[in-house]
Amino acid sequence: MAETKPTATVKAATSVQVQKRSNSISWLAPVCCIIAGYVIWRFVLGSASNFKVPDPNGGFWPNHKGPIGTFTKMYEGGIIVPILIGCLLTVITFVIERLLTISKASGTGNNAEFIRKVQYHLANRNVDAALSECDKQKGSVGNVMKAGLRKYKEMITVTELDTEQKVLAIQKEVEEATSLELPMLEKNLVFLSTIASVATLLGLLGTVMGMIRSFSKLGDESGGGEAARELSQGISEALYNTALGIGTSAVSIIMYNVFTTKIDSITYGIDESGFTLTQSFASLYK
């Protein structure tokens, strides 16, 4: 009668713990930025001292006339301007947040050099030294590698599983650790990608609304010279919306591409670390 080899149950739990963080702050930030955009538009650009003929009534949208200075003319671009300023502030907020997060995730030193050091220690069967390198790296690649190395060290002492099963257990541990690291890297990038599209459309909407007001005023004017002056001034004011929208969109697109490139580099390092662990174990502990 053939002898059946017993198989052990591999623990499904990963050594990397899920970091539960609320995303409410991420959704609150755009609202606060739009409010800040209105405050800048209404009380900084729209300050009565910035106009030759200020509106004495004030209110939500004062009808000031004769802006003093080029920058102040942006106020007359209309109610779309504070929304665009809010979009720009939102982009700046999430650019700073992603810079801090991704810089921390990149860790210290070069990922390729870190993986070479781990390979060297594993080739000498010194798992503890490899774990020490992970503590020095302090990034996402180091976190995933550390989780895999702990399982690696555990599998060395396990006798109930064959080599292939041990390799699969290490690979599963790396995959679970990776699934916990990557979402934090990609978090909030959706705001940058959305604003990249929406800001340009908002700018064009503000321009169209300004053009409608300008041509409407042209139809009400009786004098040719005065009407032409009002039209050119209205068009100039309307184009501030386009400039602000395009500028915001450009910054958002550039930074989105910068962050995705950095995330791709980290992801490649994570994949390489997983391959290093499985290949090392398969070759050393046959």
PDB file of N, CA and C in Angstrom, residues 19-109:
ATOM      1  N   GLN A  19      -3.367  48.655   7.607  1.00  0.00           N
ATOM      2  CA  GLN A  19      -3.420  49.966   8.226  1.00  0.00           C
ATOM      3  C   GLN A  19      -4.766  50.604   7.893  1.00  0.00           C
ATOM      4  N   LYS A  20      -5.647  50.646   8.872  1.00  0.00           N
ATOM      5  CA  LYS A  20      -6.977  51.193   8.662  1.00  0.00           C
ATOM      6  C   LYS A  20      -6.929  52.701   8.847  1.00  0.00           C
ATOM      7  N   ARG A  21      -7.127  53.411   7.756  1.00  0.00           N
ATOM      8  CA  ARG A  21      -7.111  54.863   7.817  1.00  0.00           C
ATOM      9  C   ARG A  21      -8.358  55.393   7.134  1.00  0.00           C
ATOM     10  N   SER A  22      -8.962  56.367   7.779  1.00  0.00           N
ATOM     11  CA  SER A  22     -10.167  56.967   7.219  1.00  0.00           C
ATOM     12  C   SER A  22      -9.799  57.850   6.036  1.00  0.00           C
ATOM     13  N   ASN A  23     -10.636  57.814   4.995  1.00  0.00           N
ATOM     14  CA  ASN A  23     -10.409  58.627   3.814  1.00  0.00           C
ATOM     15  C   ASN A  23     -11.274  59.877   3.834  1.00  0.00           C
ATOM     16  N   SER A  24     -11.932  60.159   4.983  1.00  0.00           N
ATOM     17  CA  SER A  24     -12.822  61.315   5.066  1.00  0.00           C
ATOM     18  C   SER A  24     -12.052  62.616   4.893  1.00  0.00           C
ATOM     19  N   ILE A  25     -10.803  62.657   5.399  1.00  0.00           N
ATOM     20  CA  ILE A  25      -9.988  63.863   5.265  1.00  0.00           C
ATOM     21  C   ILE A  25      -9.705  64.150   3.794  1.00  0.00           C
ATOM     22  N   SER A  26      -9.526  63.088   3.000  1.00  0.00           N
ATOM     23  CA  SER A  26      -9.248  63.271   1.578  1.00  0.00           C
ATOM     24  C   SER A  26     -10.424  63.927   0.863  1.00  0.00           C
ATOM     25  N   TRP A  27     -11.645  63.593   1.275  1.00  0.00           N
ATOM     26  CA  TRP A  27     -12.823  64.200   0.658  1.00  0.00           C
ATOM     27  C   TRP A  27     -13.127  65.567   1.252  1.00  0.00           C
ATOM     28  N   LEU A  28     -12.691  65.809   2.461  1.00  0.00           N
ATOM     29  CA  LEU A  28     -12.920  67.104   3.102  1.00  0.00           C
ATOM     30  C   LEU A  28     -11.972  68.165   2.550  1.00  0.00           C
ATOM     31  N   ALA A  29     -10.770  67.751   2.138  1.00  0.00           N
ATOM     32  CA  ALA A  29      -9.764  68.687   1.637  1.00  0.00           C
ATOM     33  C   ALA A  29     -10.242  69.484   0.422  1.00  0.00           C
ATOM     34  N   PRO A  30     -10.843  68.854  -0.625  1.00  0.00           N
ATOM     35  CA  PRO A  30     -11.323  69.648  -1.769  1.00  0.00           C
ATOM     36  C   PRO A  30     -12.384  70.676  -1.383  1.00  0.00           C
ATOM     37  N   VAL A  31     -13.274  70.301  -0.450  1.00  0.00           N
ATOM     38  CA  VAL A  31     -14.313  71.244  -0.009  1.00  0.00           C
ATOM     39  C   VAL A  31     -13.673  72.454   0.667  1.00  0.00           C
ATOM     40  N   CYS A  32     -12.705  72.191   1.544  1.00  0.00           N
ATOM     41  CA  CYS A  32     -12.005  73.286   2.234  1.00  0.00           C
ATOM     42  C   CYS A  32     -11.238  74.154   1.240  1.00  0.00           C
ATOM     43  N   CYS A  33     -10.663  73.524   0.218  1.00  0.00           N
ATOM     44  CA  CYS A  33      -9.898  74.278  -0.783  1.00  0.00           C
ATOM     45  C   CYS A  33     -10.809  75.183  -1.607  1.00  0.00           C
ATOM     46  N   ILE A  34     -12.005  74.704  -1.960  1.00  0.00           N
ATOM     47  CA  ILE A  34     -12.949  75.530  -2.720  1.00  0.00           C
ATOM     48  C   ILE A  34     -13.432  76.706  -1.876  1.00  0.00           C
ATOM     49  N   ILE A  35     -13.678  76.457  -0.589  1.00  0.00           N
ATOM     50  CA  ILE A  35     -14.051  77.553   0.315  1.00  0.00           C
ATOM     51  C   ILE A  35     -12.914  78.570   0.401  1.00  0.00           C
ATOM     52  N   ALA A  36     -11.685  78.072   0.511  1.00  0.00           N
ATOM     53  CA  ALA A  36     -10.522  78.962   0.548  1.00  0.00           C
ATOM     54  C   ALA A  36     -10.397  79.733  -0.763  1.00  0.00           C
ATOM     55  N   GLY A  37     -10.728  79.073  -1.889  1.00  0.00           N
ATOM     56  CA  GLY A  37     -10.696  79.742  -3.188  1.00  0.00           C
ATOM     57  C   GLY A  37     -11.674  80.899  -3.248  1.00  0.00           C
ATOM     58  N   TYR A  38     -12.866  80.698  -2.677  1.00  0.00           N
ATOM     59  CA  TYR A  38     -13.850  81.789  -2.650  1.00  0.00           C
ATOM     60  C   TYR A  38     -13.361  82.937  -1.770  1.00  0.00           C
ATOM     61  N   VAL A  39     -12.777  82.601  -0.626  1.00  0.00           N
ATOM     62  CA  VAL A  39     -12.264  83.635   0.281  1.00  0.00           C
ATOM     63  C   VAL A  39     -11.193  84.474  -0.416  1.00  0.00           C
ATOM     64  N   ILE A  40     -10.288  83.812  -1.152  1.00  0.00           N
ATOM     65  CA  ILE A  40      -9.231  84.530  -1.879  1.00  0.00           C
ATOM     66  C   ILE A  40      -9.843  85.431  -2.952  1.00  0.00           C
ATOM     67  N   TRP A  41     -10.822  84.870  -3.695  1.00  0.00           N
ATOM     68  CA  TRP A  41     -11.458  85.626  -4.783  1.00  0.00           C
ATOM     69  C   TRP A  41     -12.273  86.799  -4.245  1.00  0.00           C
ATOM     70  N   ARG A  42     -13.017  86.558  -3.173  1.00  0.00           N
ATOM     71  CA  ARG A  42     -13.940  87.577  -2.656  1.00  0.00           C
ATOM     72  C   ARG A  42     -13.239  88.639  -1.814  1.00  0.00           C
ATOM     73  N   PHE A  43     -12.315  88.248  -0.954  1.00  0.00           N
ATOM     74  CA  PHE A  43     -11.756  89.188   0.009  1.00  0.00           C
ATOM     75  C   PHE A  43     -10.327  89.626  -0.298  1.00  0.00           C
ATOM     76  N   VAL A  44      -9.635  88.902  -1.180  1.00  0.00           N
ATOM     77  CA  VAL A  44      -8.280  89.321  -1.576  1.00  0.00           C
ATOM     78  C   VAL A  44      -8.327  90.004  -2.938  1.00  0.00           C
ATOM     79  N   LEU A  45      -8.732  89.242  -3.969  1.00  0.00           N
ATOM     80  CA  LEU A  45      -8.871  89.843  -5.294  1.00  0.00           C
ATOM     81  C   LEU A  45     -10.007  90.866  -5.310  1.00  0.00           C
ATOM     82  N   GLY A  46     -11.094  90.551  -4.589  1.00  0.00           N
ATOM     83  CA  GLY A  46     -12.276  91.408  -4.614  1.00  0.00           C
ATOM     84  C   GLY A  46     -12.320  92.447  -3.514  1.00  0.00           C
ATOM     85  N   SER A  47     -11.183  92.750  -2.931  1.00  0.00           N
ATOM     86  CA  SER A  47     -11.143  93.798  -1.911  1.00  0.00           C
ATOM     87  C   SER A  47     -11.514  95.145  -2.527  1.00  0.00           C
ATOM     88  N   ALA A  48     -12.285  95.932  -1.807  1.00  0.00           N
ATOM     89  CA  ALA A  48     -12.750  97.226  -2.331  1.00  0.00           C
ATOM     90  C   ALA A  48     -11.588  98.144  -2.692  1.00  0.00           C
ATOM     91  N   SER A  49     -10.462  98.008  -1.991  1.00  0.00           N
ATOM     92  CA  SER A  49      -9.305  98.874  -2.261  1.00  0.00           C
ATOM     93  C   SER A  49      -8.637  98.561  -3.597  1.00  0.00           C
ATOM     94  N   ASN A  50      -9.002  97.446  -4.210  1.00  0.00           N
ATOM     95  CA  ASN A  50      -8.401  97.060  -5.493  1.00  0.00           C
ATOM     96  C   ASN A  50      -9.170  97.598  -6.690  1.00  0.00           C
ATOM     97  N   PHE A  51     -10.211  98.404  -6.456  1.00  0.00           N
ATOM     98  CA  PHE A  51     -11.059  98.887  -7.547  1.00  0.00           C
ATOM     99  C   PHE A  51     -11.264 100.398  -7.448  1.00  0.00           C
ATOM    100  N   LYS A  52     -11.376 101.028  -8.621  1.00  0.00           N
ATOM    101  CA  LYS A  52     -11.623 102.469  -8.676  1.00  0.00           C
ATOM    102  C   LYS A  52     -13.045 102.791  -8.227  1.00  0.00           C
ATOM    103  N   VAL A  53     -13.985 101.922  -8.611  1.00  0.00           N
ATOM    104  CA  VAL A  53     -15.389 102.141  -8.247  1.00  0.00           C
ATOM    105  C   VAL A  53     -15.891 100.887  -7.525  1.00  0.00           C
ATOM    106  N   PRO A  54     -15.631 100.776  -6.221  1.00  0.00           N
ATOM    107  CA  PRO A  54     -16.089  99.587  -5.489  1.00  0.00           C
ATOM    108  C   PRO A  54     -17.598  99.604  -5.280  1.00  0.00           C
ATOM    109  N   ASP A  55     -18.160  98.420  -5.142  1.00  0.00           N
ATOM    110  CA  ASP A  55     -19.593  98.282  -4.887  1.00  0.00           C
ATOM    111  C   ASP A  55     -19.854  98.516  -3.398  1.00  0.00           C
ATOM    112  N   PRO A  56     -20.620  99.547  -3.052  1.00  0.00           N
ATOM    113  CA  PRO A  56     -20.852  99.836  -1.630  1.00  0.00           C
ATOM    114  C   PRO A  56     -21.723  98.797  -0.931  1.00  0.00           C
ATOM    115  N   ASN A  57     -22.479  98.022  -1.716  1.00  0.00           N
ATOM    116  CA  ASN A  57     -23.404  97.054  -1.115  1.00  0.00           C
ATOM    117  C   ASN A  57     -22.707  95.775  -0.660  1.00  0.00           C
ATOM    118  N   GLY A  58     -21.545  95.468  -1.239  1.00  0.00           N
ATOM    119  CA  GLY A  58     -20.831  94.234  -0.869  1.00  0.00           C
ATOM    120  C   GLY A  58     -21.615  93.001  -1.273  1.00  0.00           C
ATOM    121  N   GLY A  59     -21.787  92.069  -0.345  1.00  0.00           N
ATOM    122  CA  GLY A  59     -22.556  90.859  -0.628  1.00  0.00           C
ATOM    123  C   GLY A  59     -21.692  89.702  -1.097  1.00  0.00           C
ATOM    124  N   PHE A  60     -22.379  88.665  -1.610  1.00  0.00           N
ATOM    125  CA  PHE A  60     -21.695  87.453  -2.049  1.00  0.00           C
ATOM    126  C   PHE A  60     -20.814  87.704  -3.256  1.00  0.00           C
ATOM    127  N   TRP A  61     -21.288  88.552  -4.202  1.00  0.00           N
ATOM    128  CA  TRP A  61     -20.562  88.822  -5.430  1.00  0.00           C
ATOM    129  C   TRP A  61     -20.665  90.309  -5.744  1.00  0.00           C
ATOM    130  N   PRO A  62     -19.844  91.140  -5.099  1.00  0.00           N
ATOM    131  CA  PRO A  62     -19.926  92.597  -5.307  1.00  0.00           C
ATOM    132  C   PRO A  62     -19.630  92.976  -6.752  1.00  0.00           C
ATOM    133  N   ASN A  63     -20.324  93.979  -7.222  1.00  0.00           N
ATOM    134  CA  ASN A  63     -20.164  94.437  -8.604  1.00  0.00           C
ATOM    135  C   ASN A  63     -19.167  95.596  -8.653  1.00  0.00           C
ATOM    136  N   HIS A  64     -17.899  95.284  -8.346  1.00  0.00           N
ATOM    137  CA  HIS A  64     -16.859  96.309  -8.385  1.00  0.00           C
ATOM    138  C   HIS A  64     -16.536  96.676  -9.831  1.00  0.00           C
ATOM    139  N   LYS A  65     -16.070  97.901 -10.033  1.00  0.00           N
ATOM    140  CA  LYS A  65     -15.697  98.385 -11.366  1.00  0.00           C
ATOM    141  C   LYS A  65     -14.298  98.981 -11.324  1.00  0.00           C
ATOM    142  N   GLY A  66     -13.607  98.875 -12.458  1.00  0.00           N
ATOM    143  CA  GLY A  66     -12.286  99.486 -12.593  1.00  0.00           C
ATOM    144  C   GLY A  66     -11.211  98.850 -11.753  1.00  0.00           C
ATOM    145  N   PRO A  67     -10.840  97.617 -12.041  1.00  0.00           N
ATOM    146  CA  PRO A  67      -9.787  96.947 -11.260  1.00  0.00           C
ATOM    147  C   PRO A  67      -8.446  97.655 -11.400  1.00  0.00           C
ATOM    148  N   ILE A  68      -7.722  97.748 -10.299  1.00  0.00           N
ATOM    149  CA  ILE A  68      -6.396  98.368 -10.289  1.00  0.00           C
ATOM    150  C   ILE A  68      -5.347  97.249 -10.316  1.00  0.00           C
ATOM    151  N   GLY A  69      -4.605  97.164 -11.405  1.00  0.00           N
ATOM    152  CA  GLY A  69      -3.586  96.124 -11.530  1.00  0.00           C
ATOM    153  C   GLY A  69      -4.081  94.941 -12.355  1.00  0.00           C
ATOM    154  N   THR A  70      -3.133  94.249 -12.959  1.00  0.00           N
ATOM    155  CA  THR A  70      -3.461  93.124 -13.840  1.00  0.00           C
ATOM    156  C   THR A  70      -4.026  91.942 -13.072  1.00  0.00           C
ATOM    157  N   PHE A  71      -3.425  91.618 -11.929  1.00  0.00           N
ATOM    158  CA  PHE A  71      -3.849  90.455 -11.163  1.00  0.00           C
ATOM    159  C   PHE A  71      -5.283  90.595 -10.657  1.00  0.00           C
ATOM    160  N   THR A  72      -5.667  91.814 -10.308  1.00  0.00           N
ATOM    161  CA  THR A  72      -7.008  92.048  -9.776  1.00  0.00           C
ATOM    162  C   THR A  72      -8.081  91.837 -10.836  1.00  0.00           C
ATOM    163  N   LYS A  73      -7.736  91.966 -12.112  1.00  0.00           N
ATOM    164  CA  LYS A  73      -8.724  91.766 -13.171  1.00  0.00           C
ATOM    165  C   LYS A  73      -9.301  90.352 -13.174  1.00  0.00           C
ATOM    166  N   MET A  74      -8.563  89.423 -12.549  1.00  0.00           N
ATOM    167  CA  MET A  74      -9.056  88.046 -12.471  1.00  0.00           C
ATOM    168  C   MET A  74     -10.392  87.975 -11.729  1.00  0.00           C
ATOM    169  N   TYR A  75     -10.611  88.940 -10.828  1.00  0.00           N
ATOM    170  CA  TYR A  75     -11.871  88.954 -10.061  1.00  0.00           C
ATOM    171  C   TYR A  75     -13.074  89.050 -10.989  1.00  0.00           C
ATOM    172  N   GLU A  76     -12.945  89.830 -12.053  1.00  0.00           N
ATOM    173  CA  GLU A  76     -14.064  90.046 -12.960  1.00  0.00           C
ATOM    174  C   GLU A  76     -14.291  88.869 -13.905  1.00  0.00           C
ATOM    175  N   GLY A  77     -13.495  87.817 -13.748  1.00  0.00           N
ATOM    176  CA  GLY A  77     -13.717  86.612 -14.542  1.00  0.00           C
ATOM    177  C   GLY A  77     -14.992  85.881 -14.170  1.00  0.00           C
ATOM    178  N   GLY A  78     -15.566  86.207 -13.013  1.00  0.00           N
ATOM    179  CA  GLY A  78     -16.849  85.615 -12.630  1.00  0.00           C
ATOM    180  C   GLY A  78     -16.729  84.570 -11.536  1.00  0.00           C
ATOM    181  N   ILE A  79     -17.854  83.940 -11.265  1.00  0.00           N
ATOM    182  CA  ILE A  79     -17.962  83.015 -10.147  1.00  0.00           C
ATOM    183  C   ILE A  79     -17.220  81.704 -10.390  1.00  0.00           C
ATOM    184  N   ILE A  80     -16.811  81.434 -11.633  1.00  0.00           N
ATOM    185  CA  ILE A  80     -16.032  80.222 -11.916  1.00  0.00           C
ATOM    186  C   ILE A  80     -14.606  80.352 -11.379  1.00  0.00           C
ATOM    187  N   VAL A  81     -14.122  81.590 -11.260  1.00  0.00           N
ATOM    188  CA  VAL A  81     -12.747  81.823 -10.806  1.00  0.00           C
ATOM    189  C   VAL A  81     -12.476  81.225  -9.425  1.00  0.00           C
ATOM    190  N   PRO A  82     -13.337  81.450  -8.406  1.00  0.00           N
ATOM    191  CA  PRO A  82     -13.045  80.834  -7.101  1.00  0.00           C
ATOM    192  C   PRO A  82     -13.052  79.310  -7.139  1.00  0.00           C
ATOM    193  N   ILE A  83     -13.861  78.724  -8.015  1.00  0.00           N
ATOM    194  CA  ILE A  83     -13.854  77.262  -8.148  1.00  0.00           C
ATOM    195  C   ILE A  83     -12.520  76.792  -8.713  1.00  0.00           C
ATOM    196  N   LEU A  84     -12.023  77.532  -9.711  1.00  0.00           N
ATOM    197  CA  LEU A  84     -10.731  77.173 -10.310  1.00  0.00           C
ATOM    198  C   LEU A  84      -9.586  77.387  -9.320  1.00  0.00           C
ATOM    199  N   ILE A  85      -9.668  78.439  -8.524  1.00  0.00           N
ATOM    200  CA  ILE A  85      -8.651  78.647  -7.492  1.00  0.00           C
ATOM    201  C   ILE A  85      -8.695  77.504  -6.488  1.00  0.00           C
ATOM    202  N   GLY A  86      -9.924  77.067  -6.150  1.00  0.00           N
ATOM    203  CA  GLY A  86     -10.069  75.918  -5.250  1.00  0.00           C
ATOM    204  C   GLY A  86      -9.478  74.652  -5.843  1.00  0.00           C
ATOM    205  N   CYS A  87      -9.656  74.449  -7.153  1.00  0.00           N
ATOM    206  CA  CYS A  87      -9.068  73.279  -7.824  1.00  0.00           C
ATOM    207  C   CYS A  87      -7.548  73.332  -7.764  1.00  0.00           C
ATOM    208  N   LEU A  88      -6.981  74.523  -7.976  1.00  0.00           N
ATOM    209  CA  LEU A  88      -5.531  74.674  -7.919  1.00  0.00           C
ATOM    210  C   LEU A  88      -5.010  74.388  -6.509  1.00  0.00           C
ATOM    211  N   LEU A  89      -5.723  74.889  -5.497  1.00  0.00           N
ATOM    212  CA  LEU A  89      -5.319  74.618  -4.112  1.00  0.00           C
ATOM    213  C   LEU A  89      -5.434  73.126  -3.789  1.00  0.00           C
ATOM    214  N   THR A  90      -6.455  72.467  -4.354  1.00  0.00           N
ATOM    215  CA  THR A  90      -6.617  71.020  -4.147  1.00  0.00           C
ATOM    216  C   THR A  90      -5.446  70.249  -4.755  1.00  0.00           C
ATOM    217  N   VAL A  91      -5.051  70.654  -5.956  1.00  0.00           N
ATOM    218  CA  VAL A  91      -3.900  70.016  -6.612  1.00  0.00           C
ATOM    219  C   VAL A  91      -2.641  70.195  -5.762  1.00  0.00           C
ATOM    220  N   ILE A  92      -2.413  71.403  -5.281  1.00  0.00           N
ATOM    221  CA  ILE A  92      -1.232  71.668  -4.456  1.00  0.00           C
ATOM    222  C   ILE A  92      -1.267  70.826  -3.182  1.00  0.00           C
ATOM    223  N   THR A  93      -2.452  70.734  -2.558  1.00  0.00           N
ATOM    224  CA  THR A  93      -2.599  69.956  -1.325  1.00  0.00           C
ATOM    225  C   THR A  93      -2.236  68.495  -1.534  1.00  0.00           C
ATOM    226  N   PHE A  94      -2.801  67.888  -2.584  1.00  0.00           N
ATOM    227  CA  PHE A  94      -2.561  66.465  -2.805  1.00  0.00           C
ATOM    228  C   PHE A  94      -1.179  66.193  -3.399  1.00  0.00           C
ATOM    229  N   VAL A  95      -0.605  67.156  -4.073  1.00  0.00           N
ATOM    230  CA  VAL A  95       0.780  67.001  -4.542  1.00  0.00           C
ATOM    231  C   VAL A  95       1.723  66.915  -3.336  1.00  0.00           C
ATOM    232  N   ILE A  96       1.528  67.801  -2.361  1.00  0.00           N
ATOM    233  CA  ILE A  96       2.354  67.763  -1.151  1.00  0.00           C
ATOM    234  C   ILE A  96       2.136  66.459  -0.392  1.00  0.00           C
ATOM    235  N   GLU A  97       0.861  66.051  -0.270  1.00  0.00           N
ATOM    236  CA  GLU A  97       0.541  64.809   0.459  1.00  0.00           C
ATOM    237  C   GLU A  97       1.157  63.591  -0.215  1.00  0.00           C
ATOM    238  N   ARG A  98       1.064  63.512  -1.538  1.00  0.00           N
ATOM    239  CA  ARG A  98       1.629  62.364  -2.262  1.00  0.00           C
ATOM    240  C   ARG A  98       3.161  62.393  -2.238  1.00  0.00           C
ATOM    241  N   LEU A  99       3.740  63.589  -2.300  1.00  0.00           N
ATOM    242  CA  LEU A  99       5.203  63.685  -2.228  1.00  0.00           C
ATOM    243  C   LEU A  99       5.720  63.109  -0.922  1.00  0.00           C
ATOM    244  N   LEU A 100       5.059  63.462   0.178  1.00  0.00           N
ATOM    245  CA  LEU A 100       5.480  62.954   1.483  1.00  0.00           C
ATOM    246  C   LEU A 100       5.287  61.443   1.570  1.00  0.00           C
ATOM    247  N   THR A 101       4.132  60.952   1.097  1.00  0.00           N
ATOM    248  CA  THR A 101       3.828  59.523   1.196  1.00  0.00           C
ATOM    249  C   THR A 101       4.750  58.679   0.322  1.00  0.00           C
ATOM    250  N   ILE A 102       4.920  59.088  -0.930  1.00  0.00           N
ATOM    251  CA  ILE A 102       5.718  58.292  -1.868  1.00  0.00           C
ATOM    252  C   ILE A 102       7.202  58.389  -1.524  1.00  0.00           C
ATOM    253  N   SER A 103       7.632  59.540  -1.019  1.00  0.00           N
ATOM    254  CA  SER A 103       9.032  59.655  -0.584  1.00  0.00           C
ATOM    255  C   SER A 103       9.310  58.702   0.572  1.00  0.00           C
ATOM    256  N   LYS A 104       8.344  58.596   1.493  1.00  0.00           N
ATOM    257  CA  LYS A 104       8.495  57.663   2.607  1.00  0.00           C
ATOM    258  C   LYS A 104       8.469  56.220   2.109  1.00  0.00           C
ATOM    259  N   ALA A 105       7.579  55.936   1.139  1.00  0.00           N
ATOM    260  CA  ALA A 105       7.473  54.581   0.600  1.00  0.00           C
ATOM    261  C   ALA A 105       8.717  54.176  -0.188  1.00  0.00           C
ATOM    262  N   SER A 106       9.418  55.158  -0.758  1.00  0.00           N
ATOM    263  CA  SER A 106      10.631  54.847  -1.528  1.00  0.00           C
ATOM    264  C   SER A 106      11.753  54.361  -0.625  1.00  0.00           C
ATOM    265  N   GLY A 107      11.680  54.730   0.663  1.00  0.00           N
ATOM    266  CA  GLY A 107      12.683  54.267   1.611  1.00  0.00           C
ATOM    267  C   GLY A 107      14.011  54.997   1.458  1.00  0.00           C
ATOM    268  N   THR A 108      15.007  54.456   2.121  1.00  0.00           N
ATOM    269  CA  THR A 108      16.344  55.049   2.074  1.00  0.00           C
ATOM    270  C   THR A 108      17.241  54.237   1.146  1.00  0.00           C
ATOM    271  N   GLY A 109      18.031  54.950   0.379  1.00  0.00           N
ATOM    272  CA  GLY A 109      18.952  54.251  -0.522  1.00  0.00           C
ATOM    273  C   GLY A 109      18.282  53.775  -1.792  1.00  0.00           C
TER     274      GLY A 109
END
